Coordinates of C-alpha atoms in Angstrom, one line a residue:
M23 CA 27.0 83.3 -37.2
D24 CA 30.4 84.4 -38.5
N25 CA 30.6 86.7 -41.4
Y26 CA 33.1 85.7 -44.1
L27 CA 34.6 87.8 -46.8
I28 CA 34.4 85.0 -49.4
D29 CA 31.3 82.9 -49.0
R30 CA 31.7 80.1 -46.6
E31 CA 30.9 77.4 -49.1
T32 CA 33.6 78.4 -51.5
L33 CA 36.1 78.4 -48.6
G34 CA 35.0 75.1 -47.4
K35 CA 35.3 73.5 -50.8
F36 CA 38.8 74.8 -51.1
V37 CA 39.8 73.5 -47.6
D38 CA 38.0 70.2 -48.3
E39 CA 40.3 69.7 -51.4
L40 CA 43.4 70.5 -49.3
I41 CA 42.3 68.0 -46.6
K42 CA 42.0 65.2 -49.3
K43 CA 45.6 65.8 -50.4
R44 CA 47.2 65.6 -47.0
A45 CA 47.5 63.0 -44.2
L46 CA 46.1 64.8 -41.1
P47 CA 47.0 64.5 -37.5
V48 CA 43.4 63.8 -36.5
N49 CA 41.9 60.6 -34.9
T50 CA 38.2 61.3 -35.0
P51 CA 35.6 62.9 -37.2
E52 CA 35.1 65.5 -34.6
E53 CA 38.8 66.4 -34.8
L54 CA 38.6 66.5 -38.6
N55 CA 35.6 68.9 -38.4
N56 CA 37.4 71.1 -36.0
L57 CA 40.5 71.3 -38.2
R58 CA 38.3 72.1 -41.3
E59 CA 36.4 74.9 -39.4
E60 CA 39.6 76.3 -38.0
S61 CA 41.2 76.2 -41.5
I62 CA 38.2 77.9 -43.1
K63 CA 38.2 80.7 -40.5
S64 CA 42.0 81.1 -40.8
L65 CA 41.8 81.3 -44.6
D66 CA 39.1 83.9 -44.3
D67 CA 41.1 86.0 -41.9
R68 CA 44.2 85.8 -44.1
I69 CA 42.2 87.0 -47.1
G70 CA 40.7 89.8 -45.1
L71 CA 44.1 90.9 -43.9
A72 CA 45.6 90.8 -47.4
I73 CA 42.9 93.1 -48.7
F74 CA 42.3 95.5 -45.8
G75 CA 45.6 95.2 -43.9
S76 CA 47.5 97.5 -46.3
L77 CA 44.8 100.3 -46.4
T78 CA 45.8 103.7 -45.1
D79 CA 43.8 105.4 -42.5
E80 CA 42.3 107.6 -45.2
Q81 CA 41.4 104.5 -47.4
N82 CA 39.9 102.8 -44.4
T83 CA 37.7 105.7 -43.6
E84 CA 36.7 106.0 -47.3
F85 CA 35.9 102.3 -47.4
N86 CA 33.9 102.4 -44.1
Q87 CA 31.8 105.3 -45.6
L88 CA 31.2 103.2 -48.6
L89 CA 29.9 100.4 -46.5
D90 CA 27.6 102.8 -44.6
R91 CA 26.0 103.9 -47.8
N92 CA 22.6 102.3 -48.5
D93 CA 23.0 102.7 -52.2
A94 CA 26.6 101.4 -52.6
G95 CA 26.8 98.5 -55.1
E96 CA 29.3 96.1 -56.4
S97 CA 30.6 98.7 -58.9
D98 CA 31.2 101.3 -56.2
F99 CA 33.4 98.8 -54.4
E100 CA 35.2 97.8 -57.6
S101 CA 35.8 101.5 -58.3
F102 CA 37.3 101.9 -54.7
F103 CA 39.7 99.0 -55.1
S104 CA 40.6 100.1 -58.6
K105 CA 41.3 103.6 -57.5
I106 CA 43.7 102.4 -54.7
G107 CA 45.4 100.0 -57.1
L108 CA 44.3 96.7 -55.4
D109 CA 43.4 93.8 -57.6
V110 CA 41.1 92.0 -55.2
E111 CA 40.7 88.8 -57.2
R112 CA 44.4 88.5 -57.7
T113 CA 45.0 89.1 -53.9
I114 CA 42.4 86.4 -53.0
T115 CA 43.9 83.9 -55.4
D116 CA 47.4 84.7 -54.2
T117 CA 46.4 84.2 -50.6
M118 CA 44.5 81.0 -51.2
N119 CA 47.5 79.6 -53.1
S120 CA 49.9 80.6 -50.3
F121 CA 47.5 79.1 -47.7
G122 CA 47.2 75.8 -49.7
E123 CA 50.9 75.5 -50.1
E124 CA 51.6 75.9 -46.3
F125 CA 48.7 73.6 -45.5
L126 CA 50.0 70.9 -47.8
A127 CA 53.6 71.3 -46.4
G128 CA 52.3 70.6 -43.0
G129 CA 52.3 74.2 -41.8
Q130 CA 49.9 75.5 -39.1
N131 CA 47.2 77.5 -40.9
A132 CA 44.6 77.5 -38.1

């Protein structure tokens, strides 16, 4: 099973709403499902890249150490992102909006 940065259900609902708004180049339910799954994966990849793609080596090391800690909680991760000046919620929202605009314009997201 794949791991998703944002829960898969949330990503799926977002993609489903996009699919409802656009005529798609699919002919069968299987093709539609494949497009949906590819879009969910692509969106998750973009969100991950937007959040972690700009980390320096030092920040990446620090984040991985945080992941390795058994006692790290949500507040520890919030502190990390705050310290490096990354608004995770804003980054996710902006990435999802960009993805949605491209999807609706007929761009290839998958």
